Short mmCIF file of C-alpha atoms and ligand atoms in Angstrom, two decimals:
data_model
loop_
_atom_site.label_atom_id
_atom_site.label_comp_id
_atom_site.label_asym_id
_atom_site.label_seq_id
_atom_site.Cartn_x
_atom_site.Cartn_y
_atom_site.Cartn_z
CA MET T 1 136.10 62.81 62.99
CA SER T 2 136.33 60.78 59.84
CA LYS T 3 132.53 60.46 59.74
CA MET T 4 132.08 64.02 58.42
CA GLN T 5 134.34 65.36 55.72
CA SER T 6 134.60 68.46 53.65
CA VAL T 7 134.37 68.15 49.88
CA SER T 8 134.97 70.53 46.99
CA LEU T 9 133.67 69.60 43.59
CA THR T 10 132.24 71.06 40.42
CA VAL T 11 128.56 70.37 39.86
CA ASN T 12 127.06 71.40 36.52
CA GLY T 13 129.86 73.89 36.02
CA GLU T 14 129.63 75.50 39.47
CA ALA T 15 132.14 75.10 42.27
CA VAL T 16 130.59 73.61 45.42
CA THR T 17 132.12 73.17 48.86
CA ALA T 18 130.25 71.31 51.58
CA THR T 19 130.66 69.15 54.65
CA VAL T 20 129.11 65.73 54.17
CA SER T 21 128.46 62.66 56.21
CA VAL T 22 130.78 60.04 54.71
CA ARG T 23 127.97 57.48 54.50
CA LYS T 24 125.86 59.70 52.23
CA HIS T 25 125.85 58.64 48.60
CA LEU T 26 126.28 61.11 45.77
CA VAL T 27 122.64 61.26 44.68
CA ASP T 28 121.35 61.97 48.19
CA PHE T 29 123.95 64.73 48.45
CA LEU T 30 122.87 66.26 45.12
CA ARG T 31 119.19 66.01 45.94
CA GLU T 32 119.14 66.87 49.64
CA ASP T 33 122.08 69.21 50.05
CA LEU T 34 122.13 70.92 46.65
CA GLY T 35 118.45 70.67 45.71
CA LEU T 36 119.26 69.02 42.39
CA THR T 37 116.36 66.59 42.28
CA GLY T 38 116.86 65.55 38.65
CA SER T 39 118.81 62.43 39.58
CA HIS T 40 116.42 59.83 40.88
CA VAL T 41 116.89 57.15 43.49
CA GLY T 42 115.26 53.81 42.84
CA CYS T 43 116.93 50.77 44.27
CA GLU T 44 120.16 52.06 45.82
CA HIS T 45 121.97 48.88 44.87
CA GLY T 46 123.01 49.57 41.32
CA VAL T 47 120.31 47.63 39.54
CA CYS T 48 117.74 50.13 38.22
CA GLY T 49 119.91 52.87 36.70
CA ALA T 50 117.63 55.78 37.71
CA CYS T 51 120.58 57.47 39.45
CA THR T 52 122.97 57.34 36.48
CA LEU T 53 124.93 60.57 36.10
CA GLU T 54 128.28 61.78 34.82
CA VAL T 55 131.39 61.92 37.01
CA ASN T 56 134.66 63.00 35.39
CA GLY T 57 133.33 62.23 31.94
CA ALA T 58 132.00 58.73 32.65
CA MET T 59 128.39 57.73 33.32
CA VAL T 60 128.21 56.00 36.70
CA ARG T 61 125.71 54.91 39.34
CA GLY T 62 125.25 57.84 41.70
CA CYS T 63 123.90 55.52 44.39
CA LEU T 64 127.10 53.43 44.45
CA MET T 65 129.45 56.36 44.88
CA LEU T 66 129.84 58.21 48.16
CA ALA T 67 129.56 61.98 48.06
CA VAL T 68 132.95 62.14 49.79
CA GLN T 69 134.45 60.22 46.85
CA ALA T 70 133.38 63.03 44.52
CA ASP T 71 135.84 65.40 46.22
CA GLY T 72 137.72 67.11 43.39
CA ALA T 73 135.44 65.62 40.74
CA THR T 74 133.39 67.18 37.97
CA VAL T 75 129.78 66.03 38.24
CA THR T 76 127.10 66.61 35.62
CA THR T 77 123.48 65.77 36.39
CA VAL T 78 120.51 65.67 34.04
CA GLU T 79 119.97 69.38 34.84
CA GLY T 80 123.51 70.19 33.70
CA LEU T 81 123.15 68.13 30.53
CA ALA T 82 120.06 70.17 29.67
CA ASP T 83 121.56 73.58 30.58
CA SER T 84 124.60 73.04 28.40
CA GLY T 85 122.49 71.85 25.47
CA ARG T 86 124.22 68.47 25.37
CA SER T 87 120.96 66.61 25.80
CA ASP T 88 118.83 68.81 23.49
CA ALA T 89 118.56 66.32 20.64
CA ILE T 90 117.97 63.31 22.84
CA ARG T 91 115.35 65.18 24.90
CA ALA T 92 113.55 66.28 21.75
CA ALA T 93 113.58 62.72 20.46
CA PHE T 94 112.23 61.37 23.78
CA ALA T 95 109.35 63.87 23.62
CA GLU T 96 108.68 63.12 19.96
CA ARG T 97 108.63 59.36 20.50
CA ASN T 98 106.80 59.40 23.83
CA ALA T 99 109.81 57.71 25.37
CA LEU T 100 108.74 58.59 28.91
CA GLN T 101 105.56 58.17 30.87
CA CYS T 102 106.05 58.56 34.61
CA GLY T 103 109.56 59.87 34.01
CA TYR T 104 111.17 58.04 36.89
CA CYS T 105 113.75 56.28 34.75
CA THR T 106 114.25 59.22 32.38
CA PRO T 107 117.25 61.02 33.94
CA GLY T 108 119.23 57.79 33.95
CA MET T 109 117.98 56.81 30.50
CA LEU T 110 119.06 60.18 29.10
CA ALA T 111 122.51 59.83 30.68
CA SER T 112 123.03 56.30 29.36
CA ALA T 113 121.61 57.19 25.95
CA LEU T 114 123.87 60.22 25.71
CA GLU T 115 126.92 58.14 26.61
CA TYR T 116 126.05 55.77 23.78
CA VAL T 117 125.37 58.51 21.21
CA GLU T 118 128.46 60.56 22.13
CA ALA T 119 130.68 57.47 21.89
CA GLY T 120 129.59 57.11 18.29
CA GLY T 121 127.17 54.20 18.81
CA THR T 122 125.31 52.93 15.76
CA ALA T 123 121.53 52.91 15.19
CA ASP T 124 121.57 49.10 15.53
CA ARG T 125 118.70 48.28 17.88
CA ASP T 126 120.40 45.34 19.56
CA ALA T 127 123.44 47.46 20.34
CA ILE T 128 121.24 50.22 21.76
CA ARG T 129 119.38 47.70 23.90
CA ALA T 130 122.63 46.18 25.13
CA HIS T 131 123.85 49.62 26.16
CA LEU T 132 120.61 50.34 28.04
CA SER T 133 120.52 46.91 29.68
CA GLY T 134 121.28 48.44 33.07
CA ASN T 135 118.44 50.99 32.97
CA TYR T 136 115.00 49.76 33.93
CA CYS T 137 111.78 51.34 32.72
CA ARG T 138 108.53 50.06 34.16
CA CYS T 139 106.29 52.11 31.84
CA THR T 140 107.28 52.36 28.20
CA GLY T 141 108.30 48.82 27.28
CA TYR T 142 111.58 50.32 25.97
CA GLN T 143 110.54 50.33 22.31
CA SER T 144 109.96 54.08 22.17
CA ILE T 145 113.24 54.73 24.02
CA VAL T 146 115.17 52.65 21.50
CA GLU T 147 113.37 54.46 18.64
CA ALA T 148 114.25 57.85 20.12
CA ILE T 149 117.94 57.02 20.39
CA SER T 150 117.99 55.54 16.93
CA ASP T 151 116.34 58.74 15.59
CA VAL T 152 119.07 60.87 17.14
CA ILE T 153 121.80 58.73 15.61
CA SER T 154 120.26 58.68 12.17
CA GLY T 155 119.83 62.46 12.34
CA GLU T 156 116.04 62.45 12.31
CA VAL T 157 115.71 64.99 15.13
CA ASP T 158 116.11 68.74 15.05
CA ALA T 159 116.88 70.37 18.30
CA MET X 1 118.30 51.50 52.10
CA LYS X 2 121.31 53.52 53.15
CA ALA X 3 124.69 52.26 54.23
CA PRO X 4 125.32 51.93 57.97
CA ASP X 5 127.86 54.19 59.62
CA PHE X 6 131.58 53.73 59.01
CA ASP X 7 134.88 55.60 59.05
CA TYR X 8 136.16 56.67 55.67
CA HIS X 9 139.82 56.94 54.74
CA ARG X 10 141.09 57.99 51.37
CA ALA X 11 144.54 56.50 50.82
CA GLU X 12 146.90 58.24 48.44
CA THR X 13 149.76 55.77 48.48
CA LEU X 14 149.88 51.99 48.60
CA GLU X 15 151.86 52.20 51.87
CA ALA X 16 149.13 54.32 53.47
CA ALA X 17 146.44 51.93 52.23
CA LEU X 18 148.31 48.90 53.59
CA ALA X 19 148.81 50.58 56.97
CA LEU X 20 145.07 51.29 57.17
CA MET X 21 144.24 47.72 56.12
CA ALA X 22 146.29 46.50 59.06
CA GLU X 23 143.78 48.18 61.36
CA GLU X 24 140.94 46.00 62.44
CA ASP X 25 137.88 45.46 60.22
CA ALA X 26 138.89 47.82 57.44
CA PHE X 27 137.51 46.98 54.00
CA ALA X 28 139.06 48.17 50.77
CA LEU X 29 136.75 50.28 48.61
CA ALA X 30 137.56 49.78 44.93
CA GLY X 31 134.83 50.39 42.34
CA GLY X 32 132.17 50.00 45.01
CA GLN X 33 129.96 48.15 42.53
CA SER X 34 129.52 45.21 44.89
CA LEU X 35 130.59 46.65 48.25
CA MET X 36 128.22 49.64 48.14
CA PRO X 37 125.15 47.53 47.25
CA MET X 38 126.07 45.09 50.04
CA MET X 39 126.37 48.00 52.49
CA ASN X 40 123.18 49.69 51.29
CA LEU X 41 121.36 46.38 51.69
CA ARG X 42 123.01 46.06 55.12
CA LEU X 43 124.46 42.69 54.23
CA THR X 44 127.81 43.96 55.40
CA ALA X 45 128.81 46.70 57.82
CA PRO X 46 132.55 47.43 57.81
CA GLU X 47 133.87 49.60 60.60
CA ALA X 48 136.12 51.46 58.19
CA LEU X 49 136.58 51.85 54.45
CA VAL X 50 139.95 52.37 52.82
CA ASP X 51 139.25 54.03 49.51
CA LEU X 52 141.79 52.90 46.91
CA ASN X 53 140.56 55.20 44.13
CA ALA X 54 143.19 57.88 44.74
CA VAL X 55 146.12 55.50 45.25
CA ASP X 56 148.82 56.20 42.74
CA GLY X 57 150.05 53.39 40.53
CA LEU X 58 147.38 50.76 41.22
CA ALA X 59 145.68 51.09 37.81
CA GLY X 60 146.98 50.31 34.37
CA VAL X 61 148.16 47.58 32.04
CA ARG X 62 151.78 46.80 31.20
CA ILE X 63 153.77 44.07 29.52
CA GLU X 64 156.97 42.63 30.97
CA ASP X 65 158.73 39.34 30.30
CA GLN X 66 155.87 37.80 28.34
CA ARG X 67 153.48 38.62 31.17
CA LEU X 68 150.60 41.07 31.10
CA THR X 69 150.34 42.86 34.43
CA ILE X 70 147.02 44.50 35.23
CA GLY X 71 146.83 46.79 38.26
CA ALA X 72 144.09 45.91 40.74
CA MET X 73 142.32 49.26 40.30
CA THR X 74 142.09 48.94 36.52
CA ARG X 75 138.43 49.37 35.67
CA TYR X 76 136.53 47.07 33.32
CA ALA X 77 135.96 50.01 30.96
CA ALA X 78 139.72 50.61 30.74
CA LEU X 79 140.33 46.93 30.02
CA GLU X 80 137.63 47.03 27.35
CA ALA X 81 139.35 49.99 25.69
CA SER X 82 142.86 48.56 25.97
CA GLY X 83 144.55 47.49 22.75
CA GLU X 84 147.12 45.57 24.80
CA VAL X 85 144.42 43.48 26.45
CA ALA X 86 142.77 42.83 23.07
CA GLU X 87 146.06 41.65 21.63
CA HIS X 88 147.57 39.78 24.56
CA ALA X 89 144.51 38.55 26.47
CA PRO X 90 141.75 38.18 23.85
CA LEU X 91 139.67 36.00 26.19
CA VAL X 92 139.35 38.95 28.58
CA SER X 93 138.31 41.32 25.78
CA THR X 94 135.76 38.83 24.51
CA ALA X 95 134.17 38.39 27.93
CA LEU X 96 134.14 42.01 29.14
CA PRO X 97 130.94 43.15 27.37
CA TYR X 98 129.11 40.41 29.28
CA ILE X 99 130.14 41.75 32.67
CA ALA X 100 127.31 43.90 34.05
CA HIS X 101 126.33 47.14 32.31
CA PRO X 102 128.35 50.07 30.93
CA ALA X 103 127.85 52.30 33.98
CA ILE X 104 129.00 49.45 36.26
CA ARG X 105 132.00 48.76 34.01
CA ASN X 106 132.97 52.44 34.25
CA ARG X 107 133.66 51.90 37.98
CA GLY X 108 134.12 48.18 38.68
CA THR X 109 137.71 46.91 38.89
CA ILE X 110 139.50 43.66 38.16
CA GLY X 111 140.97 43.60 41.66
CA GLY X 112 137.54 44.08 43.25
CA SER X 113 136.03 41.23 41.28
CA CYS X 114 138.95 39.02 42.20
CA ALA X 115 138.84 39.88 45.92
CA LEU X 116 135.08 39.44 46.05
CA ALA X 117 135.06 35.98 44.41
CA ASP X 118 131.40 36.01 43.49
CA PRO X 119 130.67 32.51 42.15
CA ALA X 120 128.67 34.01 39.26
CA ALA X 121 131.30 36.57 38.24
CA GLU X 122 133.12 36.13 34.94
CA MET X 123 136.56 37.39 35.95
CA PRO X 124 137.59 34.61 38.39
CA ALA X 125 136.77 31.97 35.75
CA LEU X 126 138.74 33.88 33.11
CA LEU X 127 141.72 33.99 35.47
CA LEU X 128 141.50 30.23 36.03
CA ALA X 129 141.30 29.52 32.30
CA LEU X 130 144.24 31.82 31.61
CA GLY X 131 146.45 30.52 34.41
CA ALA X 132 146.69 33.93 36.07
CA GLU X 133 148.50 34.91 39.23
CA VAL X 134 147.08 37.18 41.88
CA HIS X 135 149.59 39.55 43.50
CA LEU X 136 148.89 40.35 47.13
CA GLN X 137 150.52 42.72 49.56
CA ASN X 138 150.23 43.68 53.24
CA VAL X 139 152.43 45.71 55.57
CA LYS X 140 154.70 42.71 56.07
CA GLY X 141 155.37 41.93 52.43
CA ALA X 142 154.20 40.70 49.06
CA ARG X 143 153.32 37.29 47.66
CA SER X 144 151.62 35.89 44.63
CA VAL X 145 149.07 33.10 44.47
CA ALA X 146 148.06 31.12 41.38
CA ALA X 147 144.41 31.61 40.45
CA ASP X 148 144.00 27.84 40.91
CA GLU X 149 144.84 28.26 44.60
CA PHE X 150 143.14 31.64 45.10
CA PHE X 151 139.39 30.99 44.80
CA LEU X 152 138.50 28.81 47.77
CA GLY X 153 134.74 28.99 48.13
CA LEU X 154 131.68 31.20 48.25
CA TYR X 155 133.12 34.75 48.47
CA GLU X 156 136.20 33.11 49.97
CA THR X 157 139.75 33.52 48.72
CA ALA X 158 143.32 32.95 49.86
CA ARG X 159 143.64 36.68 50.62
CA GLU X 160 144.21 37.55 54.29
CA ASP X 161 142.03 40.32 55.73
CA ASP X 162 144.90 42.81 55.83
CA GLU X 163 146.12 42.03 52.32
CA LEU X 164 145.31 44.01 49.22
CA VAL X 165 145.12 42.55 45.76
CA VAL X 166 147.62 44.82 44.00
CA ALA X 167 147.78 43.27 40.52
CA ILE X 168 146.79 40.36 38.31
CA GLN X 169 149.35 38.80 36.03
CA LEU X 170 148.54 36.82 32.90
CA PRO X 171 150.77 34.99 30.46
CA VAL X 172 150.80 36.82 27.12
CA ALA X 173 148.64 34.90 24.62
CA SER X 174 150.36 33.38 21.63
CA LYS X 175 149.01 34.60 18.30
CA ARG X 176 147.54 31.16 17.69
CA GLN X 177 145.87 30.69 21.05
CA ARG X 178 142.32 29.38 20.72
CA ILE X 179 139.62 30.74 22.99
CA GLY X 180 135.95 30.11 23.69
CA PHE X 181 133.51 31.96 25.93
CA HIS X 182 129.82 31.47 26.46
CA GLU X 183 127.38 32.44 29.17
CA ILE X 184 123.68 31.87 29.58
CA THR X 185 121.77 34.80 31.07
CA ARG X 186 118.16 35.90 31.22
CA ARG X 187 119.02 39.38 29.95
CA HIS X 188 122.20 40.98 28.65
CA GLY X 189 124.36 42.18 31.52
CA ASP X 190 122.71 40.06 34.18
CA TYR X 191 124.79 37.69 36.25
CA ALA X 192 125.05 34.42 34.33
CA MET X 193 123.00 31.31 35.09
CA ALA X 194 125.99 29.33 33.82
CA GLY X 195 129.13 30.26 31.93
CA CYS X 196 132.23 28.67 30.46
CA ALA X 197 135.64 30.03 29.44
CA ILE X 198 138.20 28.00 27.48
CA VAL X 199 141.82 28.55 26.48
CA ALA X 200 143.60 26.03 24.22
CA THR X 201 146.79 25.78 22.23
CA GLU X 202 146.40 25.73 18.47
CA ASP X 203 147.05 21.96 18.28
CA LEU X 204 144.73 21.30 21.27
CA SER X 205 147.59 19.65 23.14
CA GLU X 206 146.70 21.85 26.10
CA VAL X 207 143.15 22.79 27.09
CA ARG X 208 142.01 24.77 30.12
CA ILE X 209 138.30 24.98 30.90
CA ALA X 210 136.71 27.02 33.70
CA PHE X 211 133.09 27.51 34.70
CA PHE X 212 131.30 30.24 36.63
CA ALA X 213 127.79 30.47 38.12
CA VAL X 214 127.50 26.68 38.48
CA SER X 215 129.13 26.03 41.85
CA ASP X 216 130.05 27.89 45.06
CA ARG X 217 133.07 29.37 43.23
CA ALA X 218 134.66 29.59 39.80
CA VAL X 219 135.97 26.09 39.01
CA ARG X 220 138.36 24.36 36.63
CA ALA X 221 136.89 21.28 34.90
CA ARG X 222 139.99 19.08 34.80
CA ALA X 223 138.32 15.85 33.68
CA ALA X 224 136.65 17.70 30.81
CA GLU X 225 140.04 19.23 29.91
CA ALA X 226 141.57 15.75 29.85
CA ALA X 227 138.76 14.50 27.63
CA LEU X 228 139.58 17.14 25.01
CA ALA X 229 143.34 17.72 25.31
CA GLY X 230 145.40 15.96 22.66
CA THR X 231 142.32 14.99 20.63
CA SER X 232 140.94 16.40 17.41
CA GLY X 233 138.20 18.04 19.49
CA GLY X 234 135.39 16.43 17.53
CA LYS X 235 131.83 15.69 18.56
CA ALA X 236 132.53 12.42 20.37
CA GLU X 237 135.34 13.93 22.47
CA LEU X 238 133.19 16.94 23.26
CA GLU X 239 130.39 14.69 24.51
CA ASN X 240 132.93 12.82 26.65
CA ALA X 241 133.92 16.18 28.12
CA VAL X 242 130.29 17.09 28.81
CA ALA X 243 129.81 13.74 30.57
CA ALA X 244 132.96 14.41 32.60
CA LEU X 245 131.39 17.57 34.06
CA SER X 246 129.88 15.40 36.79
CA GLU X 247 133.25 16.03 38.50
CA ILE X 248 131.99 19.53 39.37
CA ASP X 249 130.32 20.13 42.69
CA PHE X 250 127.26 21.83 41.18
CA ALA X 251 125.26 24.19 43.39
CA GLY X 252 121.86 25.63 42.58
CA ASP X 253 120.87 29.22 43.33
CA MET X 254 117.64 31.22 43.29
CA ASN X 255 117.52 31.06 39.49
CA ALA X 256 118.23 27.41 38.81
CA SER X 257 118.36 24.07 40.61
CA THR X 258 121.54 22.01 40.88
CA HIS X 259 120.18 19.75 38.15
CA THR X 260 119.54 22.70 35.82
CA LYS X 261 123.05 24.03 36.49
CA ARG X 262 124.46 20.67 35.47
CA HIS X 263 122.49 20.82 32.22
CA LEU X 264 123.36 24.48 31.48
CA ALA X 265 127.06 23.82 32.08
CA GLY X 266 126.94 21.23 29.30
CA VAL X 267 125.19 23.69 26.99
CA ALA X 268 127.73 26.41 27.78
CA LEU X 269 130.64 24.01 27.22
CA ARG X 270 129.31 22.90 23.81
CA ARG X 271 128.83 26.50 22.68
CA ALA X 272 132.18 27.73 24.00
CA TRP X 273 133.91 24.73 22.40
CA ALA X 274 132.32 25.58 19.05
CA GLU X 275 134.16 28.93 19.29
CA VAL X 276 137.43 27.17 20.13
CA MET X 277 137.06 25.07 16.98
CA ALA X 278 135.84 27.91 14.75
C1 FAD W 301 123.63 45.83 38.66
C2 FAD W 301 124.93 45.11 38.76
C3 FAD W 301 125.19 44.06 37.91
C4 FAD W 301 126.40 43.37 37.98
N1 FAD W 301 126.61 42.35 37.12
C5 FAD W 301 127.79 41.68 37.17
C6 FAD W 301 128.08 40.61 36.28
O1 FAD W 301 127.28 40.28 35.39
N2 FAD W 301 129.27 39.98 36.40
C7 FAD W 301 130.18 40.34 37.36
O2 FAD W 301 131.24 39.74 37.44
N3 FAD W 301 129.95 41.34 38.21
C8 FAD W 301 128.77 42.02 38.14
N4 FAD W 301 128.57 43.05 39.02
C9 FAD W 301 129.59 43.36 40.07
C10 FAD W 301 130.69 44.21 39.54
O3 FAD W 301 131.40 43.52 38.54
C11 FAD W 301 131.68 44.63 40.64
O4 FAD W 301 132.32 45.72 40.14
C12 FAD W 301 132.77 43.66 41.03
O5 FAD W 301 132.24 42.46 41.43
C13 FAD W 301 133.56 44.20 42.21
O6 FAD W 301 134.49 45.12 41.79
P1 FAD W 301 134.59 46.56 42.49
O7 FAD W 301 135.84 47.16 41.99
O8 FAD W 301 133.36 47.33 42.28
O9 FAD W 301 134.79 46.16 44.01
P2 FAD W 301 134.14 46.71 45.36
O10 FAD W 301 132.68 46.61 45.30
O11 FAD W 301 134.74 48.02 45.70
O12 FAD W 301 134.72 45.62 46.37
C14 FAD W 301 134.27 44.27 46.39
C15 FAD W 301 134.94 43.53 47.55
O13 FAD W 301 136.32 43.31 47.31
C16 FAD W 301 137.12 43.99 48.25
N5 FAD W 301 138.21 44.60 47.50
C17 FAD W 301 138.08 45.40 46.38
N6 FAD W 301 139.27 45.68 45.87
C18 FAD W 301 140.20 45.06 46.63
C19 FAD W 301 141.62 44.98 46.60
N7 FAD W 301 142.33 45.59 45.64
N8 FAD W 301 142.24 44.26 47.54
C20 FAD W 301 141.53 43.63 48.51
N9 FAD W 301 140.18 43.67 48.60
C21 FAD W 301 139.53 44.38 47.68
C22 FAD W 301 136.22 44.99 48.94
O14 FAD W 301 136.63 45.25 50.26
C23 FAD W 301 134.88 44.28 48.88
O15 FAD W 301 134.77 43.34 49.90
C24 FAD W 301 127.37 43.75 38.95
C25 FAD W 301 127.12 44.81 39.81
C26 FAD W 301 125.91 45.49 39.73
C27 FAD W 301 125.66 46.63 40.67
S1 FES W 302 119.19 53.92 42.49
FE1 FES W 302 121.15 53.64 41.67
S2 FES W 302 120.87 52.00 40.36
FE2 FES W 302 118.93 52.11 41.30
S1 FES W 303 108.82 56.17 32.18
FE1 FES W 303 108.13 55.30 34.03
S2 FES W 303 109.83 54.06 34.56
FE2 FES W 303 110.35 54.69 32.58
#
């Protein structure tokens, strides 16, 4: 009985009610049950950051949270960040700087970058790198990602 | 991989959580930042999880009788943002940015780190250096255990299976307390290869030194403390303290041999001590 539970949450501004297996993590729920495939799954043990998304205003690892724990929560995925315009500047800067190649890390990178920018982070490269330390990218070598974030902070992007 | 099957219970009161913990093989679920990876990797397979995230009153920081009480479910991010922690436990504030990554700190809790007792984790060593007490509770009652008696071995603590860590208590730091913290990592946010935390009185009459990521648990270095306490803390005394680290039961891991750990502990101690003296 306690292996399936009903959850009600807000995902990208829309109310969702569903019955979930308690062992299913939040990203699998978003991808498989809601068709929101923007959040990626890499390692499923918290190391790569590809699953990073926003729950109740904080960026967290979607693979380390159970869907059932999101009952009552407000969840925003990379799709929601784009729809609301919150990620416009950072997305424009990523495109401008070529800050993605395969794109696997990108949803998590955008989420972590946005958390840094919205918290008033400075354009200091070491501070940007420290904030992104939990997001792996196997393609870009990070330089272009750091440049893109620094561009947004110094106001060099129009979106 | 995905977590194996389990029963999930969301507790809303401490009493309900304790009652569930009394049932066989129930694990507390705090931030999930260590438990979920261990389950997804199938290193552990609890029969039931007792989710503490909705329990009222388990999170938060308060000051009473010259003690700082931190609820077990207080997240690292909340500690990082707390002015009270910055003022009354500056060692904790100094060390927090080195614990994992922002997204992990948004969920991970002080109680979880304490209950887990990862030998490479910062928090147990901070609690040893600060002379903290761990408050535990089960259905039968409450007790508190000094950090010195709490961390017993590799992922092993004095906590009984049915007990919850409910709070951590620290003495409020005097304005003139001296602190030092240094860890050696491959990349920012990684678990340390060796780390050292120090708390001393202004006149160095009392010195407490703890290490993490060098043994099977966080450890006090009492001979090194004795080599520095009551001295002027100069270069010769510091080197005596480094030599005294042979008291520690060093243990290598996949990143470094026992010999390397011994060396890195000395490096970490010298750097942390430089902060104490700064
Ligand atoms: C990529 C990554 C990097 C990390 N890097 C670091 C690092 O550099 N340093 C570091 O210290 N940690 C690191 N961590 C671990 C992180 O700090 C964890 O949050 C912490 O170790 C456990 O806290 P938690 O609240 O998430 O506990 P959980 O994962 O929920 O629980 C851990 C264990 O403690 C038990 N437990 C939890 N709370 C209680 C309680 N109140 N009473 C009784 N038992 C309880 C659980 O049953 C479980 O066995 C990292 C984690 C990840 C994923
Ligand atoms: S999939 Fe969540 S951190 Fe890698
Ligand atoms: S763009 Fe391929 S992993 Fe980052």
